[in-house]
mmCIF file of C-alpha atoms in Angstrom:
data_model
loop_
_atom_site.group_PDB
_atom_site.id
_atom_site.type_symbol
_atom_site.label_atom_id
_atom_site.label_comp_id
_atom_site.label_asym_id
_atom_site.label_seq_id
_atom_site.Cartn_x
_atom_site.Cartn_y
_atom_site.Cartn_z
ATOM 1 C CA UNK P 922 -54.294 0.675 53.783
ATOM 2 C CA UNK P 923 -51.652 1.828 51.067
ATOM 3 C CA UNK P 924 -52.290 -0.095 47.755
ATOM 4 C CA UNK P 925 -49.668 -2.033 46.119
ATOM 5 C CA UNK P 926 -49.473 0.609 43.322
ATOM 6 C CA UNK P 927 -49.200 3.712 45.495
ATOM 7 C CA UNK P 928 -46.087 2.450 47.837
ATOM 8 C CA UNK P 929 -44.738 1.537 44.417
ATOM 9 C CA UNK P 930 -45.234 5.323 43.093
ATOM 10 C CA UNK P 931 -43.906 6.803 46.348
ATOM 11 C CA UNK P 932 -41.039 4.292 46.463
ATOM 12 C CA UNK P 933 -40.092 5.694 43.230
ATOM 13 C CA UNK P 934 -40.971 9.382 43.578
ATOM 14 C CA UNK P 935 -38.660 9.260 46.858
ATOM 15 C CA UNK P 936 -35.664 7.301 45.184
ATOM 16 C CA UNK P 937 -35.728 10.359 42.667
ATOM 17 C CA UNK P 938 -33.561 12.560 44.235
ATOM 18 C CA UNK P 939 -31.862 10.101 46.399
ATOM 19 C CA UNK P 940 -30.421 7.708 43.890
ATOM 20 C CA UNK P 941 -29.503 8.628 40.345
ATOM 21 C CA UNK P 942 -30.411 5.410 39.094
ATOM 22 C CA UNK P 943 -33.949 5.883 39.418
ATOM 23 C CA UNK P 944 -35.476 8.087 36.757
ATOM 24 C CA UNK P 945 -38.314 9.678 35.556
ATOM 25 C CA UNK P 946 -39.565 10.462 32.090
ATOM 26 C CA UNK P 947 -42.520 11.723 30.748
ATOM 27 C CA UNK P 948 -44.237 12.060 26.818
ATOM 28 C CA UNK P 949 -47.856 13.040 26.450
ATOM 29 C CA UNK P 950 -49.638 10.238 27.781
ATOM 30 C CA UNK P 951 -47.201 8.401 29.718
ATOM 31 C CA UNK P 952 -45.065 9.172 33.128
ATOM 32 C CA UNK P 953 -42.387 6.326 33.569
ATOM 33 C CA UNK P 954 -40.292 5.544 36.564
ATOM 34 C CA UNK P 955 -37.476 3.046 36.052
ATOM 35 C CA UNK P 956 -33.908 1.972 37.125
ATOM 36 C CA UNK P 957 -33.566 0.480 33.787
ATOM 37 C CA UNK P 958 -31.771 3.209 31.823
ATOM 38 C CA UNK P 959 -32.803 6.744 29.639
ATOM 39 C CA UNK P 960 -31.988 5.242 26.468
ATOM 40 C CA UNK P 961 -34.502 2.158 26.971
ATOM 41 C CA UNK P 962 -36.797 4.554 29.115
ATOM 42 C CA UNK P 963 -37.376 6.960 26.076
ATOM 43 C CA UNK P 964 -37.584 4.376 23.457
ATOM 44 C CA UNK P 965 -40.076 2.092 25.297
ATOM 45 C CA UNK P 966 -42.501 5.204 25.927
ATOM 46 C CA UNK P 967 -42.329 5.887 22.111
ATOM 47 C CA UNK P 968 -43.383 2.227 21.521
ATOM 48 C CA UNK P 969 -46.024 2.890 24.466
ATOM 49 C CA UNK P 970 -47.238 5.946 22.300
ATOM 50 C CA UNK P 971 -47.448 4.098 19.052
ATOM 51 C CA UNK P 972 -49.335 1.655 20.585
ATOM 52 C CA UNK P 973 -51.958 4.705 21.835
ATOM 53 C CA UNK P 974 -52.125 6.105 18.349
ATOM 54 C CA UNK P 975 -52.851 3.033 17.222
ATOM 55 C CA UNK P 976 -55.717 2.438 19.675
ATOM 56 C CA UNK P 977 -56.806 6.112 18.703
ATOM 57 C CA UNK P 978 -57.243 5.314 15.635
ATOM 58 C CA UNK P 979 -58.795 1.649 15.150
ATOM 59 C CA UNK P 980 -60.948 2.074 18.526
ATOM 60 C CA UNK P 981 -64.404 0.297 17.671
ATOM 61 C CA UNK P 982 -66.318 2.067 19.933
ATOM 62 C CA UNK P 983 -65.355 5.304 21.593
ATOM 63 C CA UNK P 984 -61.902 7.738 21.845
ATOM 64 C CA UNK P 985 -59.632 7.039 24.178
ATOM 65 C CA UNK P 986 -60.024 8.123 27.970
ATOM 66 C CA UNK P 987 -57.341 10.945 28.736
ATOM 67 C CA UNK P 988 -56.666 9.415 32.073
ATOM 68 C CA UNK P 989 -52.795 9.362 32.278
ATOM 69 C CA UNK P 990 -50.834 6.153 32.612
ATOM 70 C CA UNK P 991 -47.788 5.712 35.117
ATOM 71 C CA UNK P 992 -45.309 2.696 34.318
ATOM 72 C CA UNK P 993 -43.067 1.503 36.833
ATOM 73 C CA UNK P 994 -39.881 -0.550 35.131
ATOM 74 C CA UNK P 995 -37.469 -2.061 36.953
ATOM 75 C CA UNK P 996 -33.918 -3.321 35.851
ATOM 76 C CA UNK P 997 -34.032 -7.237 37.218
ATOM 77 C CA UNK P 998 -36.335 -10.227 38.148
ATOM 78 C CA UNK P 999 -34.921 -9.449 41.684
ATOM 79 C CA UNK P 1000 -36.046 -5.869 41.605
ATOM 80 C CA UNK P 1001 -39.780 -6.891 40.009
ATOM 81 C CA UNK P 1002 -40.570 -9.883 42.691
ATOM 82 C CA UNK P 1003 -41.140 -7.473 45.745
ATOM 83 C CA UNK P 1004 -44.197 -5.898 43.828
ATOM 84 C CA UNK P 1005 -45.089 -8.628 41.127
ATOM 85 C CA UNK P 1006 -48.694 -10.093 41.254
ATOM 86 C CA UNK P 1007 -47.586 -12.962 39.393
ATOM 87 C CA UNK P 1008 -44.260 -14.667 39.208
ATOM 88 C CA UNK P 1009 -45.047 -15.830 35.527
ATOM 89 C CA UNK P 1010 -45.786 -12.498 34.235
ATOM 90 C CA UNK P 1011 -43.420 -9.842 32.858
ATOM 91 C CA UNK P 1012 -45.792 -6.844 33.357
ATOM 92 C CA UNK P 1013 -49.162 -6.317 34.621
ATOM 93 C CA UNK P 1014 -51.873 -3.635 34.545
ATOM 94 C CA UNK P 1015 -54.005 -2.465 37.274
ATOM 95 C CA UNK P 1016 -56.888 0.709 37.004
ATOM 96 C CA UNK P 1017 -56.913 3.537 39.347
ATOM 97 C CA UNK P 1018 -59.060 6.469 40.407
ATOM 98 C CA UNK P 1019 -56.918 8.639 39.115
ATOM 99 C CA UNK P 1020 -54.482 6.904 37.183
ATOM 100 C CA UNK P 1021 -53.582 3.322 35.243
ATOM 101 C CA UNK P 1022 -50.213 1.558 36.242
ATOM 102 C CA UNK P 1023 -48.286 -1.001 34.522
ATOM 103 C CA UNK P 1024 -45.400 -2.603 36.082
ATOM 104 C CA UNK P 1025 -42.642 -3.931 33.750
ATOM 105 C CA UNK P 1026 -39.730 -6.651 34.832
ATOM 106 C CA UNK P 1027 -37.526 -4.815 32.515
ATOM 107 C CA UNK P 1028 -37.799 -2.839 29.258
ATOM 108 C CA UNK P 1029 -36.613 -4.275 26.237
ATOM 109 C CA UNK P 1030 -38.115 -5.749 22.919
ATOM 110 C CA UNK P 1031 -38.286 -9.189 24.618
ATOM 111 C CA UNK P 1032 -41.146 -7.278 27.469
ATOM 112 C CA UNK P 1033 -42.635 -4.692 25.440
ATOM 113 C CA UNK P 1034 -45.689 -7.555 24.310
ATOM 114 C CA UNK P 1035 -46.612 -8.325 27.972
ATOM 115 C CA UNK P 1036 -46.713 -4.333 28.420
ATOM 116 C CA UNK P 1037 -48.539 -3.777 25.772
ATOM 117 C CA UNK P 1038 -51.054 -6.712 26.169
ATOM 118 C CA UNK P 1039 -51.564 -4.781 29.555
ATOM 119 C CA UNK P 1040 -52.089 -1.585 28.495
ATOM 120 C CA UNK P 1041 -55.028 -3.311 25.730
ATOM 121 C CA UNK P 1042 -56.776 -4.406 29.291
ATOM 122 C CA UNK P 1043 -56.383 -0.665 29.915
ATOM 123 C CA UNK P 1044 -58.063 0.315 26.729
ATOM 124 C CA UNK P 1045 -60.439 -2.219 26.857
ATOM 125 C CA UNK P 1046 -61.676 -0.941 30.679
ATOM 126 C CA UNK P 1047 -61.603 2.630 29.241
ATOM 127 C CA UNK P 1048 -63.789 1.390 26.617
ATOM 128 C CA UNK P 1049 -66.384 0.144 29.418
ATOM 129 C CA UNK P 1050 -66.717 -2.494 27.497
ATOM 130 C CA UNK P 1051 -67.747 -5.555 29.723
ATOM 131 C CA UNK P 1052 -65.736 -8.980 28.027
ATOM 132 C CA UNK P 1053 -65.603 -12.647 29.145
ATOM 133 C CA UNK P 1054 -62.465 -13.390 29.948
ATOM 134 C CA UNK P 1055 -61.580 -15.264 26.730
ATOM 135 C CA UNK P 1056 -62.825 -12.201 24.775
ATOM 136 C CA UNK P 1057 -60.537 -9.653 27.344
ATOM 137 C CA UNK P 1058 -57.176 -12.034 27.163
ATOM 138 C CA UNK P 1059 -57.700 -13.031 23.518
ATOM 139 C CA UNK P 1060 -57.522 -9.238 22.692
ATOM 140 C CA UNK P 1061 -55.127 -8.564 24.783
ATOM 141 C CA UNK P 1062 -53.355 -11.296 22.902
ATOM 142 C CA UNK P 1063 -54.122 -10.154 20.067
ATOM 143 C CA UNK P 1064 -52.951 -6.578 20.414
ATOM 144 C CA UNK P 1065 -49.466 -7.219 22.438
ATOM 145 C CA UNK P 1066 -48.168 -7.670 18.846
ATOM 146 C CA UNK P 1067 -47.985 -4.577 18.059
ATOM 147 C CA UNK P 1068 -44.316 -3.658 16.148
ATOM 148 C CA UNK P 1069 -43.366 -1.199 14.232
ATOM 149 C CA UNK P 1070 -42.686 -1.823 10.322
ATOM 150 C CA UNK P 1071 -41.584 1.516 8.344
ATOM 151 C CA UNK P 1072 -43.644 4.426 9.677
ATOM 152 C CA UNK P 1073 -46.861 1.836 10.184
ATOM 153 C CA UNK P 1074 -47.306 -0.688 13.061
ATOM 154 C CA UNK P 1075 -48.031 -4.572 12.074
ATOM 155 C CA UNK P 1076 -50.793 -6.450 14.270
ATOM 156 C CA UNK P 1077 -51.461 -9.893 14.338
ATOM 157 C CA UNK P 1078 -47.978 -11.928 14.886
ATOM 158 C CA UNK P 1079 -48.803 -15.192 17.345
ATOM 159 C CA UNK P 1080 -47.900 -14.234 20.429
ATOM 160 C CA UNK P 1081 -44.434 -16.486 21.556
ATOM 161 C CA UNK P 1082 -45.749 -19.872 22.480
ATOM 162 C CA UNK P 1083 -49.242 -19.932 21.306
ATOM 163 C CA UNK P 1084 -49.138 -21.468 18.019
ATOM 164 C CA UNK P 1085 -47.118 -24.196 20.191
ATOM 165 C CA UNK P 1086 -49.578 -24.794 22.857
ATOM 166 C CA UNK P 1087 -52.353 -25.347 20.228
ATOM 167 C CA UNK P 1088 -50.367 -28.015 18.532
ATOM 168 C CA UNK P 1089 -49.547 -29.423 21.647
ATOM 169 C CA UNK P 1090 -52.495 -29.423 23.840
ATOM 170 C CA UNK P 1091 -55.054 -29.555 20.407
ATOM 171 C CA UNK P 1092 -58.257 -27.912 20.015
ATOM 172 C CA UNK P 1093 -60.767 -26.165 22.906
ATOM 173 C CA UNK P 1094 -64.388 -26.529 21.675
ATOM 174 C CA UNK P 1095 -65.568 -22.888 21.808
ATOM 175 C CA UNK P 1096 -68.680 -24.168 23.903
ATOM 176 C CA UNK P 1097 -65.855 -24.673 26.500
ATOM 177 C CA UNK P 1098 -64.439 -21.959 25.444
ATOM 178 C CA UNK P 1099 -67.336 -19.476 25.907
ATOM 179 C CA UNK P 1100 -67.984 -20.115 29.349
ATOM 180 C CA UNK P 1101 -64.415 -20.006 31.179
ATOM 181 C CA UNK P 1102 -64.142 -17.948 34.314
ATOM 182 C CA UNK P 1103 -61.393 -17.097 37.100
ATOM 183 C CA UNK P 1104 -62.891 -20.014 39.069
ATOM 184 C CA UNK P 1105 -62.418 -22.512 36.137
ATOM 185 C CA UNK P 1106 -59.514 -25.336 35.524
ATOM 186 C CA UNK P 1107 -58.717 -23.645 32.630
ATOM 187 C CA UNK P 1108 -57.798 -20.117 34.088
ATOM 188 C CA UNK P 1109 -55.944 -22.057 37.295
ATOM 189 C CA UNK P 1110 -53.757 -24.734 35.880
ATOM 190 C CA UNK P 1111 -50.869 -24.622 33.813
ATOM 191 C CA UNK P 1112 -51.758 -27.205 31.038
ATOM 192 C CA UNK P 1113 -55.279 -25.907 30.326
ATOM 193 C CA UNK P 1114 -54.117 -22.485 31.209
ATOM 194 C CA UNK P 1115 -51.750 -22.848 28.406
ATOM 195 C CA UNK P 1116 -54.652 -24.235 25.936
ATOM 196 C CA UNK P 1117 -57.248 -21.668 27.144
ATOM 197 C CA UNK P 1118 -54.425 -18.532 26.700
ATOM 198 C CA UNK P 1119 -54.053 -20.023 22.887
ATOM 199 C CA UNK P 1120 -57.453 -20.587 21.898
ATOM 200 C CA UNK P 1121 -58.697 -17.224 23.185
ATOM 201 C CA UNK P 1122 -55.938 -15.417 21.009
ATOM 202 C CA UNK P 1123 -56.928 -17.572 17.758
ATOM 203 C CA UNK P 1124 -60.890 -16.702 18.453
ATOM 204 C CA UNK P 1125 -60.316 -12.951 19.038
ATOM 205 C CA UNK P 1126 -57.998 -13.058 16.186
ATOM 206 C CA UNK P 1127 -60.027 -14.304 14.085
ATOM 207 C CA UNK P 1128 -63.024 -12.021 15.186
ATOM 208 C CA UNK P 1129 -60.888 -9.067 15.165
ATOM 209 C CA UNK P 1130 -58.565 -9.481 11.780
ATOM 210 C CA UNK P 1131 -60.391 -12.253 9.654
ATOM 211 C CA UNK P 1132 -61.380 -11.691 6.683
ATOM 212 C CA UNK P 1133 -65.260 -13.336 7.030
ATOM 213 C CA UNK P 1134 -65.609 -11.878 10.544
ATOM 214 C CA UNK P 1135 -63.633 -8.779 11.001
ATOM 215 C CA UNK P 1136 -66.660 -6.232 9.450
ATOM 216 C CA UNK P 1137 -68.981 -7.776 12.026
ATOM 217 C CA UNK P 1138 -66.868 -7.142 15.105
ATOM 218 C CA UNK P 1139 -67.543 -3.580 16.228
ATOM 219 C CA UNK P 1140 -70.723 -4.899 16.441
ATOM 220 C CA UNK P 1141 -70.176 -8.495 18.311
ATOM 221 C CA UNK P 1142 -68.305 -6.467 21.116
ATOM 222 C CA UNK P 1143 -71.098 -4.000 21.699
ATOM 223 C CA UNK P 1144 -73.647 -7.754 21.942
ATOM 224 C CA UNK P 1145 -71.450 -9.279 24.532
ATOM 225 C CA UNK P 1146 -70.992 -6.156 26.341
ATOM 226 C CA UNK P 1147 -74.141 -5.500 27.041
ATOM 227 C CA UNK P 1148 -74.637 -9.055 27.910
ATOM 228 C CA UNK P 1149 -75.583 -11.237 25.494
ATOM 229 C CA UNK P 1150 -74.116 -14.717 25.254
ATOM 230 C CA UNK P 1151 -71.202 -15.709 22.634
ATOM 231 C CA UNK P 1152 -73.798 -17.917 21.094
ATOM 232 C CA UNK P 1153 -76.588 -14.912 20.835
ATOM 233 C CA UNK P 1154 -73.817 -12.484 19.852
ATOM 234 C CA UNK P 1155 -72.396 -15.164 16.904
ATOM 235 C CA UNK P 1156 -76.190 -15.478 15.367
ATOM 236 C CA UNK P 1157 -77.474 -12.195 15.837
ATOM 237 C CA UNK P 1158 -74.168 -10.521 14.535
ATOM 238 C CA UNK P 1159 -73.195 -12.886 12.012
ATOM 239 C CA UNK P 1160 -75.658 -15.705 11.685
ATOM 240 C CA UNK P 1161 -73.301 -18.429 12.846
ATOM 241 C CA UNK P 1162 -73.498 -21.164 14.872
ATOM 242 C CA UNK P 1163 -71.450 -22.256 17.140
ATOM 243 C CA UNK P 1164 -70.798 -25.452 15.059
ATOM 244 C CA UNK P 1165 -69.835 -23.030 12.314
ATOM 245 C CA UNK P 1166 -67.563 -21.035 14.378
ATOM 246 C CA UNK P 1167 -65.802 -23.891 15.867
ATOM 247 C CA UNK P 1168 -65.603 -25.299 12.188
ATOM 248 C CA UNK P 1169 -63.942 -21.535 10.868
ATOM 249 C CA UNK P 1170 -61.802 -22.024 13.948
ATOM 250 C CA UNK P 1171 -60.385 -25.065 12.857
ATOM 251 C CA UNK P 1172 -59.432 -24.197 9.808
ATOM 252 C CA UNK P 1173 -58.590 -20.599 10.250
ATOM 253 C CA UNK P 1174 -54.439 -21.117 10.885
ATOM 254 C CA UNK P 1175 -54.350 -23.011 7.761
ATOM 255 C CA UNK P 1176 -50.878 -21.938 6.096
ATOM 256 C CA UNK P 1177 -51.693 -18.591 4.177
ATOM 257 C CA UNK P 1178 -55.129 -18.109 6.349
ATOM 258 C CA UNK P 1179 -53.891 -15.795 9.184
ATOM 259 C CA UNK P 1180 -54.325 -12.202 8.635
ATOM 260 C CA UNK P 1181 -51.391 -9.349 9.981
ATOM 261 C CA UNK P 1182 -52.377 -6.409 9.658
ATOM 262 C CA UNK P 1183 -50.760 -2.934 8.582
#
């Protein structure tokens, strides 16, 4: 059986030449299909190209795999919903023998973070790094902010609705936090969805770009991916406890205390 992803590639590779609106680009890393327009076509793989260099350059662990990445953008919701794999997403990511995909809604600065919060699950796979799934979304999180500023790219910008959801919904222990799978509440409904999605971005934010853990983190990753606990990986890389981290947790988006990065 055909996978979603390959009638999506033919669908587009046989609209080429049959319909002008579909188009194809390509840069060094990238192929893109979309009905969405050249203009926002050759801008968003430029963005999607940054976002590579950047990877290139700050990976923790290992260069980047060469396998090439295919992005399918449409042009409308309506377009999207035929091939979408969830209704509440604007992109999403999925690894192939030979190739990655992502499929975008639309291009456009108000997409480009779920794209590239996809292609960090690409990176992250690439890396063969094995994450939790708070570790693998909070990155993911993390990364989708990604914008350029001068001839540098700034990191670390809450992701739209985050910072909201934590005031809202109030803090996840990181015991709870920890041990979250694709079976639990907190992955399936919206409301702890929402407060599992935040807290995960504020951990592996904190892990990643804080100032107190940041030095350590190369090394946390490599702990947990070869599958130690979070609470093994937090005292053997850093000699914290869990009632420590929870405590830097809480006060860690104390006005002045979050960290963006050039």
């Amino acid at each position: 059986m055909r996978s979603r992803f390959t009638c999506l590639l033919l669908l587009a590779a046989n609209l080429l030449p049959a319909a002008e609106h579909w188009i194809k680009l390509t840069s060094p890393h990238f192929r893109m299909y979309t009905t969405d327009g050249q203009a926002k076509a050759v801008d968003a793989l430029r963005i999607f190209e940054e976002a590579r260099d950047f990877f290139a350059a700050n990976s923790p662990l290992a260069p980047l795999s060469g396998v090439p990445v295919e992005i399918i953008a449409f042009n409308s919701e309506k377009q999207y919903a035929a091939y979408c794999v969830d209704k509440n997403s604007f992109a999403y990511y999925e690894r192939g023998r030979k190739s990655d995909y992502i499929v975008m809604q639309r291009l456009g600065s108000t997409y480009f973070p779920a794209a590239i919060h996809e292609y960090t699950h690409s990176f992250i796979e690439h890396l063969d790094l094995h994450l939790p799934l708070w570790l693998n979304e909070g990155l993911a999180d993390v990364y989708s902010s990604l914008q350029p500023r001068g001839d540098k790219l700034m990191v670390g910008t809450p992701p739209p609705g985050r910072l909201e959801s934590l005031r809202a919904f109030g803090p996840l222990d990181v015991r709870v936090l920890l041990n979250v799978n694709r079976e639990s509440a907190y992955y399936k409904l919206p409301r702890a969805m929402a407060q599992f999605y935040a807290q995960s971005w504020e951990l592996a934010h904190m892990l990643s770009l804080g100032k107190k853990y940041r030095e350590g983190f190369p090394r946390f990753l490599t702990a947990i991916s070869r599958g130690e606990s979070g609470e093994q990986a937090f005292a053997g890389v850093y000699r914290e406890s869990l009632d420590q981290v929870n405590a830097d947790l809480r006060s860690y988006l104390a006005p002045g205390n979050i960290a963006i990065r050039l």
